[in-house]
Amino acid sequence: MLLIGLTGSIGMGKSTTAAMFREAGVPVYDADAAVHDLYDEGGAAVGPVGEAFPGVVKDGKVDREALRQRVLGQPEALKRLNAIVHPLVGKDRIGFFDQAKADGADMVVLDIPLLFETGGHLNMDAVVVVTAPPEMQRERVLARPGMTPERLDAILAQQMADAEKRARAHFVVDTSRGLEAARAQVEEIITVMRDPQKRPARDRSPG
């Protein structure tokens, strides 16, 4: 079963692209959704995150905004949080793999926002980066409720630059040209990955 990593900076259209893979019959694992479940009431991360960051658990679940305020721009705090959450997400992902194999899937997509930043790209058979021009990215993100230019800049500061992600990618999906163009790119990626003669070499990291 082939592993395809899907990543891209905030506002690039990654969720839309992930949906296109699903529509094409490829199972997609959403890391953000998994974390959301872990933070929700009864989630496995609520207890340990509450201990590590007192005050962020409210009404039995992790207040994501309060937690964000505690770790944004704080590398050590973010590292502590990742040490709690990543192993839990890993367990959840195993269940996804088992189900995909049982369903006979020949490939799966792992939707992981910080794929390169966490080194997860090294485990993938191919990496797809979703991109769009910077001005379109900012317009999309700033249209979201509660988003400010300062908050966007802080988020982008924690993410690898789009140009570097594109340089490391096996495939790039440009969402600035409309949904049909993006869908055609996704279908082409699936076709190429299913052809051993066309499939790219696994890792394109510099050095």
mmCIF file of C-alpha atoms in Angstrom:
data_model
loop_
_atom_site.group_PDB
_atom_site.id
_atom_site.type_symbol
_atom_site.label_atom_id
_atom_site.label_comp_id
_atom_site.label_asym_id
_atom_site.label_seq_id
_atom_site.Cartn_x
_atom_site.Cartn_y
_atom_site.Cartn_z
ATOM 1 C CA MET A 1 0.000 0.000 0.000
ATOM 2 C CA LEU A 2 1.497 3.309 -1.119
ATOM 3 C CA LEU A 3 1.711 6.234 1.300
ATOM 4 C CA ILE A 4 1.147 9.684 -0.186
ATOM 5 C CA GLY A 5 1.857 12.664 2.043
ATOM 6 C CA LEU A 6 -0.351 15.699 1.444
ATOM 7 C CA THR A 7 0.786 19.018 2.820
ATOM 8 C CA GLY A 8 0.705 22.752 2.220
ATOM 9 C CA SER A 9 0.708 25.977 4.165
ATOM 10 C CA ILE A 10 -2.435 27.503 5.647
ATOM 11 C CA GLY A 11 -4.909 28.802 3.068
ATOM 12 C CA MET A 12 -3.460 26.907 0.101
ATOM 13 C CA GLY A 13 -6.483 24.640 -0.442
ATOM 14 C CA LYS A 14 -5.206 21.448 1.148
ATOM 15 C CA SER A 15 -8.571 20.392 2.611
ATOM 16 C CA THR A 16 -10.236 20.834 -0.770
ATOM 17 C CA THR A 17 -7.501 18.776 -2.415
ATOM 18 C CA ALA A 18 -7.847 16.049 0.220
ATOM 19 C CA ALA A 19 -11.565 15.875 -0.551
ATOM 20 C CA MET A 20 -10.717 15.323 -4.224
ATOM 21 C CA PHE A 21 -8.577 12.310 -3.333
ATOM 22 C CA ARG A 22 -11.474 10.937 -1.287
ATOM 23 C CA GLU A 23 -13.863 11.473 -4.198
ATOM 24 C CA ALA A 24 -11.456 9.490 -6.386
ATOM 25 C CA GLY A 25 -11.679 6.564 -3.966
ATOM 26 C CA VAL A 26 -8.380 7.047 -2.113
ATOM 27 C CA PRO A 27 -8.670 6.849 1.704
ATOM 28 C CA VAL A 28 -7.449 10.040 3.400
ATOM 29 C CA TYR A 29 -6.145 10.319 6.952
ATOM 30 C CA ASP A 30 -6.709 13.812 8.373
ATOM 31 C CA ALA A 31 -4.149 14.503 11.110
ATOM 32 C CA ASP A 32 -5.892 17.730 12.171
ATOM 33 C CA ALA A 33 -9.212 15.914 12.603
ATOM 34 C CA ALA A 34 -7.472 13.234 14.656
ATOM 35 C CA VAL A 35 -6.002 15.885 16.955
ATOM 36 C CA HIS A 36 -9.404 17.534 17.276
ATOM 37 C CA ASP A 37 -10.859 14.230 18.471
ATOM 38 C CA LEU A 38 -7.987 13.754 20.919
ATOM 39 C CA TYR A 39 -8.672 17.210 22.378
ATOM 40 C CA ASP A 40 -12.435 16.707 22.603
ATOM 41 C CA GLU A 41 -14.281 15.518 25.686
ATOM 42 C CA GLY A 42 -13.136 11.983 26.472
ATOM 43 C CA GLY A 43 -10.137 12.300 24.140
ATOM 44 C CA ALA A 44 -6.872 10.656 25.110
ATOM 45 C CA ALA A 45 -4.926 13.946 25.015
ATOM 46 C CA VAL A 46 -7.145 15.881 27.426
ATOM 47 C CA GLY A 47 -5.516 14.602 30.611
ATOM 48 C CA PRO A 48 -1.831 14.847 29.648
ATOM 49 C CA VAL A 49 -2.240 18.191 27.871
ATOM 50 C CA GLY A 50 -4.086 19.596 30.894
ATOM 51 C CA GLU A 51 -1.241 18.507 33.162
ATOM 52 C CA ALA A 52 1.437 19.985 30.921
ATOM 53 C CA PHE A 53 -0.440 23.243 30.330
ATOM 54 C CA PRO A 54 -2.625 24.045 33.351
ATOM 55 C CA GLY A 55 -5.736 26.036 32.534
ATOM 56 C CA VAL A 56 -6.173 24.996 28.895
ATOM 57 C CA VAL A 57 -8.748 22.301 29.655
ATOM 58 C CA LYS A 58 -12.250 23.751 29.947
ATOM 59 C CA ASP A 59 -15.529 21.828 30.251
ATOM 60 C CA GLY A 60 -13.687 18.544 29.928
ATOM 61 C CA LYS A 61 -11.921 19.289 26.676
ATOM 62 C CA VAL A 62 -8.848 21.167 25.490
ATOM 63 C CA ASP A 63 -9.570 24.781 24.572
ATOM 64 C CA ARG A 64 -7.633 24.937 21.303
ATOM 65 C CA GLU A 65 -7.377 28.733 21.306
ATOM 66 C CA ALA A 66 -6.072 28.820 24.885
ATOM 67 C CA LEU A 67 -3.543 26.125 24.008
ATOM 68 C CA ARG A 68 -2.506 27.983 20.866
ATOM 69 C CA GLN A 69 -1.785 31.082 22.954
ATOM 70 C CA ARG A 70 0.443 28.995 25.243
ATOM 71 C CA VAL A 71 2.601 27.493 22.491
ATOM 72 C CA LEU A 72 2.628 30.108 19.704
ATOM 73 C CA GLY A 73 6.144 31.453 19.399
ATOM 74 C CA GLN A 74 7.342 29.171 22.238
ATOM 75 C CA PRO A 75 9.485 26.399 20.695
ATOM 76 C CA GLU A 76 9.995 24.493 23.948
ATOM 77 C CA ALA A 77 6.286 24.543 24.771
ATOM 78 C CA LEU A 78 5.448 23.370 21.259
ATOM 79 C CA LYS A 79 8.013 20.587 21.550
ATOM 80 C CA ARG A 80 6.424 19.482 24.846
ATOM 81 C CA LEU A 81 2.985 19.479 23.260
ATOM 82 C CA ASN A 82 4.160 17.500 20.235
ATOM 83 C CA ALA A 83 5.737 14.900 22.509
ATOM 84 C CA ILE A 84 2.288 14.289 23.987
ATOM 85 C CA VAL A 85 0.178 14.457 20.853
ATOM 86 C CA HIS A 86 2.283 12.789 18.151
ATOM 87 C CA PRO A 87 2.374 9.312 19.755
ATOM 88 C CA LEU A 88 -1.405 9.445 20.243
ATOM 89 C CA VAL A 89 -1.943 10.419 16.620
ATOM 90 C CA GLY A 90 0.388 7.578 15.647
ATOM 91 C CA LYS A 91 -1.846 5.049 17.402
ATOM 92 C CA ASP A 92 -4.904 6.476 15.690
ATOM 93 C CA ARG A 93 -3.158 6.277 12.313
ATOM 94 C CA ILE A 94 -2.442 2.573 12.775
ATOM 95 C CA GLY A 95 -6.171 1.947 13.008
ATOM 96 C CA PHE A 96 -6.660 3.894 9.765
ATOM 97 C CA PHE A 97 -4.010 1.789 8.003
ATOM 98 C CA ASP A 98 -5.583 -1.442 9.214
ATOM 99 C CA GLN A 99 -8.976 -0.394 7.892
ATOM 100 C CA ALA A 100 -7.560 0.731 4.546
ATOM 101 C CA LYS A 101 -5.765 -2.601 4.096
ATOM 102 C CA ALA A 102 -8.919 -4.498 5.009
ATOM 103 C CA ASP A 103 -10.769 -2.495 2.355
ATOM 104 C CA GLY A 104 -8.162 -3.407 -0.258
ATOM 105 C CA ALA A 105 -6.792 0.102 -0.821
ATOM 106 C CA ASP A 106 -3.661 0.244 -2.997
ATOM 107 C CA MET A 107 -2.743 3.707 -1.699
ATOM 108 C CA VAL A 108 -3.685 6.131 1.064
ATOM 109 C CA VAL A 109 -3.226 9.861 1.529
ATOM 110 C CA LEU A 110 -1.952 11.266 4.824
ATOM 111 C CA ASP A 111 -3.089 14.883 5.211
ATOM 112 C CA ILE A 112 -0.412 16.335 7.519
ATOM 113 C CA PRO A 113 0.061 20.140 7.689
ATOM 114 C CA LEU A 114 3.578 19.981 9.182
ATOM 115 C CA LEU A 115 4.758 16.978 7.163
ATOM 116 C CA PHE A 116 8.209 18.359 6.300
ATOM 117 C CA GLU A 117 8.664 20.161 9.611
ATOM 118 C CA THR A 118 8.233 16.903 11.558
ATOM 119 C CA GLY A 119 10.261 14.741 9.152
ATOM 120 C CA GLY A 120 7.200 12.703 8.220
ATOM 121 C CA HIS A 121 7.972 13.065 4.507
ATOM 122 C CA LEU A 122 10.753 10.511 4.915
ATOM 123 C CA ASN A 123 8.144 7.799 5.481
ATOM 124 C CA MET A 124 6.148 8.619 2.347
ATOM 125 C CA ASP A 125 6.313 7.054 -1.106
ATOM 126 C CA ALA A 126 5.508 10.478 -2.534
ATOM 127 C CA VAL A 127 4.689 13.961 -1.291
ATOM 128 C CA VAL A 128 2.032 16.265 -2.735
ATOM 129 C CA VAL A 129 2.304 19.976 -1.923
ATOM 130 C CA VAL A 130 -0.744 22.184 -2.377
ATOM 131 C CA THR A 131 0.067 25.755 -3.339
ATOM 132 C CA ALA A 132 -1.388 29.090 -4.444
ATOM 133 C CA PRO A 133 0.033 32.600 -4.936
ATOM 134 C CA PRO A 134 0.836 34.468 -1.669
ATOM 135 C CA GLU A 135 -1.773 37.157 -2.266
ATOM 136 C CA MET A 136 -4.482 34.531 -2.778
ATOM 137 C CA GLN A 137 -3.328 32.672 0.332
ATOM 138 C CA ARG A 138 -3.588 35.801 2.485
ATOM 139 C CA GLU A 139 -6.975 36.718 1.055
ATOM 140 C CA ARG A 140 -8.341 33.252 1.823
ATOM 141 C CA VAL A 141 -6.984 33.101 5.348
ATOM 142 C CA LEU A 142 -7.907 36.650 6.368
ATOM 143 C CA ALA A 143 -11.500 35.939 5.320
ATOM 144 C CA ARG A 144 -11.730 33.363 8.123
ATOM 145 C CA PRO A 145 -13.565 34.438 11.311
ATOM 146 C CA GLY A 146 -11.223 35.760 13.988
ATOM 147 C CA MET A 147 -8.141 35.762 11.773
ATOM 148 C CA THR A 148 -5.838 38.788 11.813
ATOM 149 C CA PRO A 149 -2.727 39.645 9.783
ATOM 150 C CA GLU A 150 -0.621 39.311 12.948
ATOM 151 C CA ARG A 151 -1.993 35.849 13.709
ATOM 152 C CA LEU A 152 -1.457 34.737 10.130
ATOM 153 C CA ASP A 153 2.143 35.937 10.186
ATOM 154 C CA ALA A 154 2.744 34.040 13.444
ATOM 155 C CA ILE A 155 1.338 30.856 11.909
ATOM 156 C CA LEU A 156 3.418 31.222 8.751
ATOM 157 C CA ALA A 157 6.542 31.758 10.869
ATOM 158 C CA GLN A 158 6.126 28.210 12.217
ATOM 159 C CA GLN A 159 5.751 26.679 8.772
ATOM 160 C CA MET A 160 8.337 25.917 6.120
ATOM 161 C CA ALA A 161 8.247 28.416 3.260
ATOM 162 C CA ASP A 162 5.982 27.460 0.378
ATOM 163 C CA ALA A 163 8.849 27.674 -2.129
ATOM 164 C CA GLU A 164 10.896 25.166 -0.156
ATOM 165 C CA LYS A 165 7.940 22.783 0.147
ATOM 166 C CA ARG A 166 7.398 22.940 -3.597
ATOM 167 C CA ALA A 167 11.102 22.267 -4.204
ATOM 168 C CA ARG A 168 10.885 19.116 -2.080
ATOM 169 C CA ALA A 169 7.603 17.860 -3.504
ATOM 170 C CA HIS A 170 7.131 14.995 -5.929
ATOM 171 C CA PHE A 171 3.875 16.600 -7.085
ATOM 172 C CA VAL A 172 2.450 20.123 -6.791
ATOM 173 C CA VAL A 173 -1.258 20.946 -6.953
ATOM 174 C CA ASP A 174 -1.914 24.582 -7.810
ATOM 175 C CA THR A 175 -5.365 25.544 -6.500
ATOM 176 C CA SER A 176 -5.323 29.038 -7.998
ATOM 177 C CA ARG A 177 -6.593 27.815 -11.377
ATOM 178 C CA GLY A 178 -9.964 26.550 -10.181
ATOM 179 C CA LEU A 179 -11.495 23.332 -8.903
ATOM 180 C CA GLU A 180 -11.546 21.437 -12.193
ATOM 181 C CA ALA A 181 -7.881 22.127 -12.849
ATOM 182 C CA ALA A 182 -6.995 20.958 -9.332
ATOM 183 C CA ARG A 183 -9.130 17.838 -9.744
ATOM 184 C CA ALA A 184 -7.345 17.004 -12.982
ATOM 185 C CA GLN A 185 -3.989 17.333 -11.190
ATOM 186 C CA VAL A 186 -5.169 14.977 -8.440
ATOM 187 C CA GLU A 187 -6.358 12.383 -10.969
ATOM 188 C CA GLU A 188 -3.022 12.580 -12.775
ATOM 189 C CA ILE A 189 -1.150 12.013 -9.491
ATOM 190 C CA ILE A 190 -3.200 8.894 -8.785
ATOM 191 C CA THR A 191 -2.559 7.591 -12.309
ATOM 192 C CA VAL A 192 1.193 8.161 -12.047
ATOM 193 C CA MET A 193 1.421 6.542 -8.601
ATOM 194 C CA ARG A 194 -0.334 3.433 -9.890
ATOM 195 C CA ASP A 195 2.245 3.028 -12.670
ATOM 196 C CA PRO A 196 5.532 1.585 -11.323
ATOM 197 C CA GLN A 197 7.338 2.869 -14.428
ATOM 198 C CA LYS A 198 6.284 6.484 -13.805
ATOM 199 C CA ARG A 199 6.252 6.551 -10.013
ATOM 200 C CA PRO A 200 8.898 8.979 -8.655
ATOM 201 C CA ALA A 201 11.774 8.106 -6.350
ATOM 202 C CA ARG A 202 10.700 8.414 -2.721
ATOM 203 C CA ASP A 203 12.507 11.356 -1.148
ATOM 204 C CA ARG A 204 13.596 14.641 -2.715
ATOM 205 C CA SER A 205 14.948 16.364 0.377
ATOM 206 C CA PRO A 206 18.026 18.518 -0.345
ATOM 207 C CA GLY A 207 21.340 16.969 0.527
#
